[in-house]
Coordinates of C-alpha atoms in Angstrom, one line a residue:
X1 CA -15.8 -21.8 9.0
X2 CA -12.4 -22.9 8.7
X3 CA -12.0 -26.6 7.3
X4 CA -8.9 -28.0 8.9
X5 CA -8.2 -31.5 8.3
X6 CA -6.2 -32.3 11.4
X7 CA -6.4 -36.3 10.8
X8 CA -5.2 -36.0 7.0
X9 CA -2.5 -33.6 8.1
X10 CA -1.5 -36.1 10.8
X11 CA -1.5 -39.1 8.4
X12 CA 0.7 -37.3 5.9
X13 CA 3.1 -36.1 8.5
X14 CA 3.6 -39.3 10.3
X15 CA 4.0 -41.0 7.0
X16 CA 7.1 -38.9 6.3
X17 CA 8.2 -39.1 9.8
X18 CA 11.2 -41.3 8.9
X19 CA 12.7 -38.6 6.4
X20 CA 15.6 -36.6 7.5
X21 CA 15.5 -32.9 7.8
X22 CA 17.7 -32.4 4.7
X23 CA 15.1 -34.2 2.4
X24 CA 12.3 -31.7 3.3
X25 CA 14.2 -28.8 1.3
X26 CA 15.5 -25.8 2.4
X27 CA 13.8 -22.1 2.2
X28 CA 14.6 -20.0 -0.7
X29 CA 15.0 -16.3 -0.3
X30 CA 11.6 -14.4 0.1
X31 CA 9.7 -13.2 -3.1
X32 CA 7.4 -10.5 -3.7
X33 CA 4.2 -11.2 -5.1
X34 CA 3.4 -9.3 -8.0
X35 CA 2.2 -6.0 -7.1
X36 CA -1.3 -4.9 -8.8
X37 CA -1.3 -0.9 -9.2
X38 CA -4.0 1.2 -9.0
X39 CA -4.0 4.5 -10.9
X40 CA -6.5 7.7 -10.8
X41 CA -7.5 9.6 -13.6
X42 CA -8.7 12.9 -12.5
X43 CA -10.1 14.2 -15.7
X44 CA -11.9 11.3 -16.9
X45 CA -13.1 10.5 -13.1
X46 CA -11.9 7.0 -13.7
X47 CA -9.7 4.5 -11.4
X48 CA -7.7 1.8 -13.1
X49 CA -6.0 -1.2 -11.8
X50 CA -2.8 -2.3 -13.7
X51 CA -2.1 -6.4 -13.5
X52 CA 0.9 -8.0 -14.7
X53 CA -1.3 -11.1 -16.0
X54 CA 1.5 -12.9 -17.9
X55 CA 4.2 -11.7 -15.5
X56 CA 6.6 -10.2 -18.2
X57 CA 7.4 -7.1 -15.7
X58 CA 4.9 -4.6 -17.3
X59 CA 1.1 -4.0 -17.8
X60 CA 0.9 -3.4 -21.2
X61 CA -0.6 -6.1 -22.9
X62 CA -4.0 -6.7 -23.8
X63 CA -6.7 -6.9 -20.6
X64 CA -3.7 -5.8 -18.2
X65 CA -5.4 -2.4 -17.5
X66 CA -8.9 -2.5 -16.5
X67 CA -11.5 0.1 -15.0
X68 CA -11.8 -0.5 -11.4
X69 CA -14.2 2.2 -10.7
X70 CA -16.1 4.8 -13.3
X71 CA -18.4 7.0 -11.6
X72 CA -21.0 6.8 -14.4
X73 CA -21.4 3.3 -13.4
X74 CA -20.8 3.2 -9.7
X75 CA -22.9 4.9 -7.0
X76 CA -20.2 7.8 -6.0
X77 CA -19.7 10.8 -8.4
X78 CA -16.0 12.1 -8.7
X79 CA -15.2 15.4 -9.5
X80 CA -11.3 15.8 -9.0
X81 CA -9.9 12.2 -7.8
X82 CA -6.4 12.9 -7.2
X83 CA -4.9 10.5 -4.5
X84 CA -5.4 7.2 -3.3
X85 CA -4.3 4.8 -0.8
X86 CA -5.2 0.9 0.8
X87 CA -6.1 0.3 4.0
X88 CA -5.0 -3.0 5.7
X89 CA -8.2 -4.6 5.1
X90 CA -8.0 -3.7 1.2
X91 CA -10.4 -0.9 1.1
X92 CA -9.3 1.9 -1.3
X93 CA -9.7 5.4 -0.1
X94 CA -9.7 8.4 -2.9
X95 CA -9.7 12.0 -2.0
X96 CA -11.8 14.2 -4.2
X97 CA -11.1 17.8 -3.9
X98 CA -14.0 18.7 -6.1
X99 CA -16.8 17.1 -4.3
X100 CA -14.8 17.4 -0.9
X101 CA -15.4 13.8 0.1
X102 CA -13.1 10.8 0.9
X103 CA -14.6 7.8 -1.1
X104 CA -14.5 4.1 -0.1
X105 CA -14.0 1.6 -2.5
X106 CA -14.0 -2.2 -2.1
X107 CA -14.7 -5.1 -4.7
X108 CA -17.1 -7.3 -2.6
X109 CA -18.0 -9.8 -5.0
X110 CA -14.7 -10.2 -6.7
X111 CA -15.7 -9.1 -10.3
X112 CA -12.9 -6.8 -11.0
X113 CA -14.9 -3.6 -10.2
X114 CA -16.8 -1.5 -7.6
X115 CA -20.0 -0.8 -9.5
X116 CA -22.3 -3.1 -7.5
X117 CA -24.4 -1.8 -4.6
X118 CA -22.3 -0.9 -1.6
X119 CA -18.8 -1.2 -3.2
X120 CA -18.7 2.5 -3.7
X121 CA -19.5 4.5 -0.6
X122 CA -18.8 8.1 1.0
X123 CA -16.3 7.4 3.9
X124 CA -16.2 11.1 4.8
X125 CA -18.2 14.1 3.8
X126 CA -16.5 17.4 4.1
X127 CA -19.4 19.7 4.5
X128 CA -19.8 20.3 8.2
X129 CA -23.4 20.3 8.0
X130 CA -23.3 16.7 6.9
X131 CA -20.7 14.8 9.0
X132 CA -21.9 15.0 12.8
X133 CA -18.5 16.3 13.9
X134 CA -19.1 19.4 12.1
X135 CA -15.7 19.4 10.5
X136 CA -15.0 21.4 7.2
X137 CA -12.7 19.5 4.6
X138 CA -12.4 22.1 2.0
X139 CA -10.0 20.6 -0.5
X140 CA -8.5 16.6 0.4
X141 CA -5.4 16.1 -1.3
X142 CA -3.6 13.2 0.3
X143 CA -4.8 10.4 2.2
X144 CA -2.9 7.8 4.1
X145 CA -4.3 5.0 6.4
X146 CA -2.6 3.5 9.6
X147 CA -2.7 0.2 10.6
X148 CA -5.5 0.5 13.2
X149 CA -8.1 1.7 10.5
X150 CA -7.5 5.6 11.3
X151 CA -7.3 7.8 7.9
X152 CA -5.2 10.7 7.6
X153 CA -6.0 13.5 5.3
X154 CA -3.9 16.5 3.9
X155 CA -6.7 19.2 3.3
X156 CA -5.4 22.0 1.1
X157 CA -7.8 24.7 0.9
X158 CA -4.9 26.9 -0.6
X159 CA -7.0 29.8 -1.7
X160 CA -10.5 29.6 -0.5
X161 CA -12.3 30.2 2.7
X162 CA -11.7 26.9 4.5
X163 CA -8.8 26.1 6.8
X164 CA -6.0 24.1 5.6
X165 CA -4.4 21.4 7.8
X166 CA -4.3 17.5 8.6
X167 CA -7.6 15.6 9.5
X168 CA -7.8 12.3 11.4
X169 CA -10.8 10.2 10.6
X170 CA -11.9 7.1 12.5
X171 CA -15.0 4.8 11.9
X172 CA -15.5 4.3 15.5
X173 CA -18.8 2.6 15.2
X174 CA -17.6 0.3 12.2
X175 CA -20.6 1.4 10.0
X176 CA -18.2 2.2 7.0
X177 CA -17.9 5.9 7.4
X178 CA -16.5 8.6 9.7
X179 CA -19.5 10.9 9.3
X180 CA -20.7 10.4 12.8
X181 CA -20.2 12.6 16.1
X182 CA -16.5 12.3 17.3
X183 CA -15.2 10.5 14.3
X184 CA -13.3 13.3 12.8
X185 CA -11.2 15.9 14.2
X186 CA -8.6 18.4 12.9
X187 CA -5.4 17.2 14.2
X188 CA -3.5 20.0 12.8
X189 CA -4.0 23.5 11.4
X190 CA -0.9 25.5 10.3
X191 CA -0.9 29.0 11.7
X192 CA -1.2 31.8 9.2
X193 CA -4.8 31.7 7.6
X194 CA -5.7 31.0 4.1
X195 CA -4.9 32.4 0.9
X196 CA -2.1 29.9 -0.2
X197 CA 0.0 30.6 3.0
X198 CA -0.1 26.7 3.7
X199 CA -0.8 24.0 1.3
X200 CA -0.7 20.5 2.9
X201 CA -0.4 18.2 -0.4
X202 CA 0.2 14.7 1.1
X203 CA 0.7 13.1 4.7
X204 CA 1.8 9.6 5.9
X205 CA 2.4 8.2 9.2
X206 CA 5.8 7.1 9.7
X207 CA 7.1 3.6 10.8
X208 CA 8.1 5.7 13.8
X209 CA 4.6 6.6 14.6
X210 CA 4.8 10.3 13.9
X211 CA 2.9 12.1 10.9
X212 CA 4.9 13.5 8.1
X213 CA 3.2 15.9 5.7
X214 CA 4.2 17.9 2.6
X215 CA 4.0 21.6 2.8
X216 CA 3.5 23.2 -0.5
X217 CA 2.8 26.8 0.3
X218 CA 2.7 29.3 -2.5
X219 CA 3.4 32.6 -0.6
X220 CA 6.7 31.5 1.2
X221 CA 5.4 31.7 4.5
X222 CA 6.5 28.2 5.2
X223 CA 9.2 26.8 3.4
X224 CA 8.3 24.0 1.0
X225 CA 9.5 20.4 2.0
X226 CA 8.4 17.9 4.7
X227 CA 7.4 18.9 8.3
X228 CA 7.1 16.3 11.0
X229 CA 4.2 16.3 13.4
X230 CA 4.4 14.5 16.8
X231 CA 1.5 14.5 19.0
X232 CA 3.9 14.1 22.1
X233 CA 1.2 14.7 24.7
X234 CA -1.6 12.7 23.1
X235 CA -4.1 15.4 23.2
X236 CA -5.1 15.2 19.6
X237 CA -3.8 18.5 19.0
X238 CA -0.6 19.1 17.2
X239 CA 1.0 22.3 19.0
X240 CA 2.3 24.3 16.1
X241 CA 5.2 25.6 18.6
X242 CA 6.3 22.6 20.1
X243 CA 5.2 19.5 18.0
X244 CA 5.9 20.6 14.6
X245 CA 9.6 20.2 12.9
X246 CA 10.6 21.4 9.8
X247 CA 12.0 17.8 8.8
X248 CA 13.4 18.4 5.2
X249 CA 13.8 21.3 2.9
X250 CA 15.3 20.4 -0.7
X251 CA 18.4 21.9 -1.7
X252 CA 17.0 24.9 -4.2
X253 CA 17.1 23.6 -7.8
X254 CA 17.2 25.5 -11.1
X255 CA 13.5 26.0 -10.9
X256 CA 10.6 26.8 -8.5
X257 CA 10.1 23.6 -6.3
X258 CA 6.6 22.0 -6.3
X259 CA 6.4 19.4 -4.0
X260 CA 3.6 17.1 -3.8
X261 CA 3.6 13.4 -2.4
X262 CA 5.1 11.2 0.3
X263 CA 5.9 7.7 0.9
X264 CA 8.1 5.5 3.1
X265 CA 9.6 2.1 2.9
X266 CA 10.4 -0.4 5.7
X267 CA 14.1 0.8 6.0
X268 CA 12.8 4.4 6.8
X269 CA 13.7 5.9 3.7
X270 CA 11.0 8.8 2.6
X271 CA 10.5 9.7 -0.9
X272 CA 8.9 13.0 -2.4
X273 CA 8.5 14.4 -5.6
X274 CA 9.7 18.0 -7.1
X275 CA 7.7 18.5 -10.2
X276 CA 9.4 21.9 -10.5
X277 CA 12.8 20.5 -10.8
X278 CA 11.8 16.9 -12.2
X279 CA 13.4 15.2 -8.9
X280 CA 12.4 12.4 -6.7
X281 CA 14.0 12.8 -3.4
X282 CA 15.2 10.2 -0.8
X283 CA 15.7 11.1 2.6
X284 CA 16.5 9.4 6.0
X285 CA 16.9 10.8 9.5
X286 CA 20.1 8.6 10.2
X287 CA 21.2 10.1 13.3
X288 CA 17.7 10.5 14.6
X289 CA 17.7 14.2 15.4
X290 CA 14.5 14.9 13.6
X291 CA 16.1 16.9 10.8
X292 CA 17.5 15.9 7.6
X293 CA 21.0 17.0 6.7
X294 CA 20.8 17.5 3.2
X295 CA 24.5 16.9 2.4
X296 CA 24.5 13.4 4.2
X297 CA 21.0 12.3 4.7
X298 CA 19.5 13.2 1.4
X299 CA 19.8 12.4 -2.4
X300 CA 18.4 13.1 -5.6
X301 CA 16.7 9.6 -6.1
X302 CA 15.8 10.1 -9.7
X303 CA 16.6 13.2 -11.9
X304 CA 14.4 12.9 -14.9
X305 CA 16.6 12.9 -18.2
X306 CA 14.0 14.8 -19.9
X307 CA 10.7 16.8 -19.5
X308 CA 8.7 15.1 -16.8
X309 CA 5.8 15.6 -14.4
X310 CA 5.6 13.1 -11.6
X311 CA 2.5 13.8 -9.4
X312 CA 2.5 10.8 -7.1
X313 CA 4.9 8.2 -5.9
X314 CA 4.5 4.7 -3.8
X315 CA 7.1 2.7 -2.4
X316 CA 7.0 -1.1 -1.4
X317 CA 8.7 -2.3 1.6
X318 CA 11.7 -3.5 -0.2
X319 CA 12.1 0.0 -1.5
X320 CA 10.9 -0.6 -4.9
X321 CA 9.4 2.6 -6.3
X322 CA 6.5 3.5 -8.5
X323 CA 5.6 6.9 -9.8
X324 CA 3.1 8.1 -12.2
X325 CA 4.4 10.6 -14.9
X326 CA 1.6 12.9 -16.5
X327 CA 3.7 13.5 -19.7
X328 CA 2.7 12.5 -23.2
X329 CA 2.9 9.6 -23.4
X330 CA 1.5 9.0 -19.8
X331 CA 3.5 6.3 -17.9
X332 CA 3.9 4.7 -14.8
X333 CA 7.4 4.1 -13.6
X334 CA 9.3 1.3 -11.5
X335 CA 12.7 2.0 -10.1
X336 CA 14.9 0.3 -7.5
X337 CA 18.5 1.2 -6.4
X338 CA 20.0 -2.3 -7.0
X339 CA 23.5 -0.8 -6.3
X340 CA 22.5 1.2 -3.3
X341 CA 24.0 4.3 -4.1
X342 CA 21.3 6.4 -3.5
X343 CA 20.6 7.5 -7.1
X344 CA 18.6 5.7 -9.6
X345 CA 20.6 4.9 -13.0
X346 CA 17.9 5.6 -15.8
X347 CA 19.3 3.0 -17.9
X348 CA 19.7 0.1 -15.6
X349 CA 17.4 0.9 -12.7
X350 CA 14.4 2.2 -14.3
X351 CA 11.5 0.6 -16.4
X352 CA 8.3 1.3 -17.6
X353 CA 5.3 -0.5 -15.8
X354 CA 2.6 1.1 -18.1
X355 CA 3.2 3.2 -21.1
X356 CA 0.4 5.1 -22.8
X357 CA 2.1 4.9 -26.3
X358 CA 2.2 0.9 -26.3
X359 CA -0.5 -0.2 -23.9
X360 CA -3.6 -1.8 -25.1
X361 CA -5.6 0.6 -22.9
X362 CA -4.9 4.6 -22.9
X363 CA -5.0 6.1 -19.4
X364 CA -5.9 9.8 -20.1
X365 CA -4.4 11.7 -17.2
X366 CA -2.2 9.8 -14.7
X367 CA -2.8 11.7 -11.3
X368 CA -2.3 9.3 -8.4
X369 CA -1.3 5.8 -7.9
X370 CA -0.8 3.1 -5.2
X371 CA 0.4 -0.4 -4.8
X372 CA -2.2 -2.6 -3.5
X373 CA -1.4 -4.5 -0.1
X374 CA -0.6 -8.1 -1.2
X375 CA -1.5 -11.1 0.7
X376 CA 0.8 -12.3 3.3
X377 CA 1.3 -15.3 5.1
X378 CA 3.0 -15.9 8.8
X379 CA 3.5 -19.0 10.3
X380 CA 5.4 -19.7 13.8
X381 CA 9.1 -20.6 12.8
X382 CA 9.3 -23.5 15.3
X383 CA 6.7 -25.8 17.1
X384 CA 6.7 -29.0 18.7
X385 CA 4.8 -32.7 18.5
X386 CA 1.5 -32.2 20.6
X387 CA 1.4 -28.5 20.4
X388 CA -0.1 -26.1 17.6
X389 CA 1.3 -23.9 14.9
X390 CA -0.2 -20.3 14.5
X391 CA -1.1 -19.3 11.0
X392 CA -1.9 -15.8 10.1
X393 CA -2.9 -14.4 6.5
X394 CA -3.1 -10.7 6.0
X395 CA -5.9 -10.4 3.1
X396 CA -8.9 -8.3 1.8
X397 CA -12.0 -9.0 3.6
X398 CA -14.0 -12.0 2.5
X399 CA -11.0 -13.3 0.3
X400 CA -10.7 -17.0 -0.3
X401 CA -7.9 -18.5 1.6
X402 CA -6.6 -21.9 0.5
X403 CA -3.3 -22.9 2.7
X404 CA -0.9 -25.5 1.2
X405 CA 1.6 -27.9 2.8
X406 CA 4.9 -29.3 1.1
X407 CA 7.5 -31.6 2.6
X408 CA 9.9 -29.8 0.5
X409 CA 10.6 -26.3 -1.3
X410 CA 12.0 -25.4 -4.9
X411 CA 13.3 -22.4 -6.4
X412 CA 10.3 -20.0 -7.2
X413 CA 8.4 -21.3 -10.2
X414 CA 6.4 -18.8 -12.0
X415 CA 2.4 -19.8 -12.3
X416 CA 1.0 -16.9 -14.2
X417 CA -1.2 -14.9 -13.4
X418 CA -1.2 -16.2 -9.6
X419 CA 2.8 -15.5 -8.6
X420 CA 5.5 -17.8 -7.7
X421 CA 5.1 -21.3 -6.3
X422 CA 8.1 -22.2 -3.9
X423 CA 6.4 -25.6 -2.6
X424 CA 7.7 -28.7 -4.2
X425 CA 4.5 -30.8 -5.3
X426 CA 5.7 -33.8 -7.2
X427 CA 7.4 -37.1 -5.8
X428 CA 9.1 -37.8 -3.5
X429 CA 7.7 -34.7 -1.8
X430 CA 4.1 -34.6 -0.7
X431 CA 1.9 -31.5 -1.5
X432 CA -1.6 -31.2 -0.2
X433 CA -4.1 -28.8 0.7
X434 CA -4.5 -28.1 4.4
X435 CA -7.4 -25.9 4.6
X436 CA -9.9 -23.7 2.9
X437 CA -11.6 -20.6 4.3
X438 CA -12.6 -16.8 3.9
X439 CA -11.1 -13.8 5.2
X440 CA -12.8 -12.0 7.9
X441 CA -13.7 -8.4 8.1
X442 CA -11.3 -6.0 9.7
X443 CA -8.9 -8.6 11.1
X444 CA -6.3 -11.0 9.4
X445 CA -7.3 -14.6 9.5
X446 CA -5.6 -16.4 12.2
X447 CA -5.7 -20.4 12.6
X448 CA -4.0 -22.7 15.1
X449 CA -3.0 -26.0 13.3
X450 CA -2.6 -28.9 15.7
X451 CA 0.6 -30.9 15.5
X452 CA 0.3 -34.7 16.3
X453 CA 1.9 -35.7 19.4
X454 CA 4.5 -38.1 17.6
X455 CA 7.9 -37.8 18.7
X456 CA 9.2 -38.9 15.4
X457 CA 8.1 -35.6 13.8
X458 CA 11.1 -33.9 15.7
X459 CA 13.7 -32.3 13.2
X460 CA 11.1 -32.1 10.0
X461 CA 10.5 -28.9 8.3
X462 CA 7.7 -28.4 6.2
X463 CA 6.7 -25.5 3.8
X464 CA 3.6 -23.6 3.3
X465 CA 1.9 -20.9 0.8
X466 CA -1.4 -19.9 0.4
X467 CA -3.7 -19.0 -2.6
X468 CA -5.6 -15.9 -1.9
X469 CA -8.0 -13.6 -3.2
X470 CA -11.4 -13.4 -5.0
X471 CA -12.5 -14.9 -8.4
X472 CA -11.0 -12.4 -10.8
X473 CA -7.7 -12.1 -8.8
X474 CA -5.9 -14.8 -7.0
X475 CA -2.4 -14.5 -5.9
X476 CA 0.1 -16.9 -4.3
X477 CA 1.5 -15.6 -0.7
X478 CA 5.0 -15.8 0.4
X479 CA 6.6 -18.9 1.5
X480 CA 6.7 -19.8 5.2
X481 CA 8.7 -22.6 6.8
X482 CA 7.5 -24.7 10.0
X483 CA 10.4 -26.5 12.0
X484 CA 9.1 -29.3 14.5
X485 CA 11.8 -29.3 17.2

């Protein structure tokens, strides 16, 4: 139940009704909540969480790297856990190409791990005798989750008897898995059979609604690179002749290309890593012709200055990229193109988030990584006296959500380990808790807050932020401003 206190809200707002709009402060630039990073170790069968607790820019300090899942403590065994991705409800999906399963992890009780009952489950079993759809998943390599809870998997059998391709998994009956009849389909099967002719190593759903997958063919039947899949007729089948486009093939380097991973930012830039030439590519289809022109639409975003082995990359909405480098010492790197020249300067635009050589915790084999989806607050920009204001919080299911209001805002103030506060909470501004509740399952928390029918409120502005999370990890959301017209 949401504990909204409209009478207290009305009293505070009306008490400040005589303030001018200038006295309420002005919104500052949006900030990014410190991003928690999850890394999978495919050798030790562990999944780690990296949290910048003291907010010094890295996760190398004592207690900042913890084990999120250990298969000797949890319910589901792992064999080759190589890729992972968060869904919109905060569920972490993990591919395991040894057990041929997609594992579902969620920390229900907020103790920082998934070792308790029901926190680790099998979302999809690739044995066609186990899942009721009769779909074989021979070696899941990459996983991506759409906003509507659909899970896409790049299945790279590569040299065995199974089929390569892209699977679509949907938990239609909301029982926590996609093992029931009709919940799994083989969306795309590259022609050419098995034996390494096609090796789909990763897949994402683009911001344009189309699928993009990485082809790592070992025989040359398909050029290594990124391919676009567009189910234009919506028949749940990708026609290999009419609905597949060779989107990006990297310019040949000095070594044999090995393309493994995909990620995309809010501006439409797609990133992929070539471990053979130690390059991370950034591409964007600026002229919307469905094909990347290398000379004008692709850049070698990061060229490693020395030996490097980047297995996985993940990008945030603002273009900040992280990657795992499986090279002694193992590292997690963070980079951002600050001068917008399309190339990362390794001296000024690249930094260590995690370094095995100096961290208090040693991760033995960094194979895949992902950002955790951070809690976000959305508030109506404007409302009027006597009306309501719509609030929405995107969070993980069962998260605590505490909404705060202030009559003023400030420059971001660090409050480790929670993030940055931008609400003024000292006199002459008024700061108060508006409500406290829990995030529901599957859908964002949505609340309508009543605004007192008092004309003197017109012209005022209020700042809002929420504290969101579970006992082990609470985070401050972005700032939102509500203007009363």
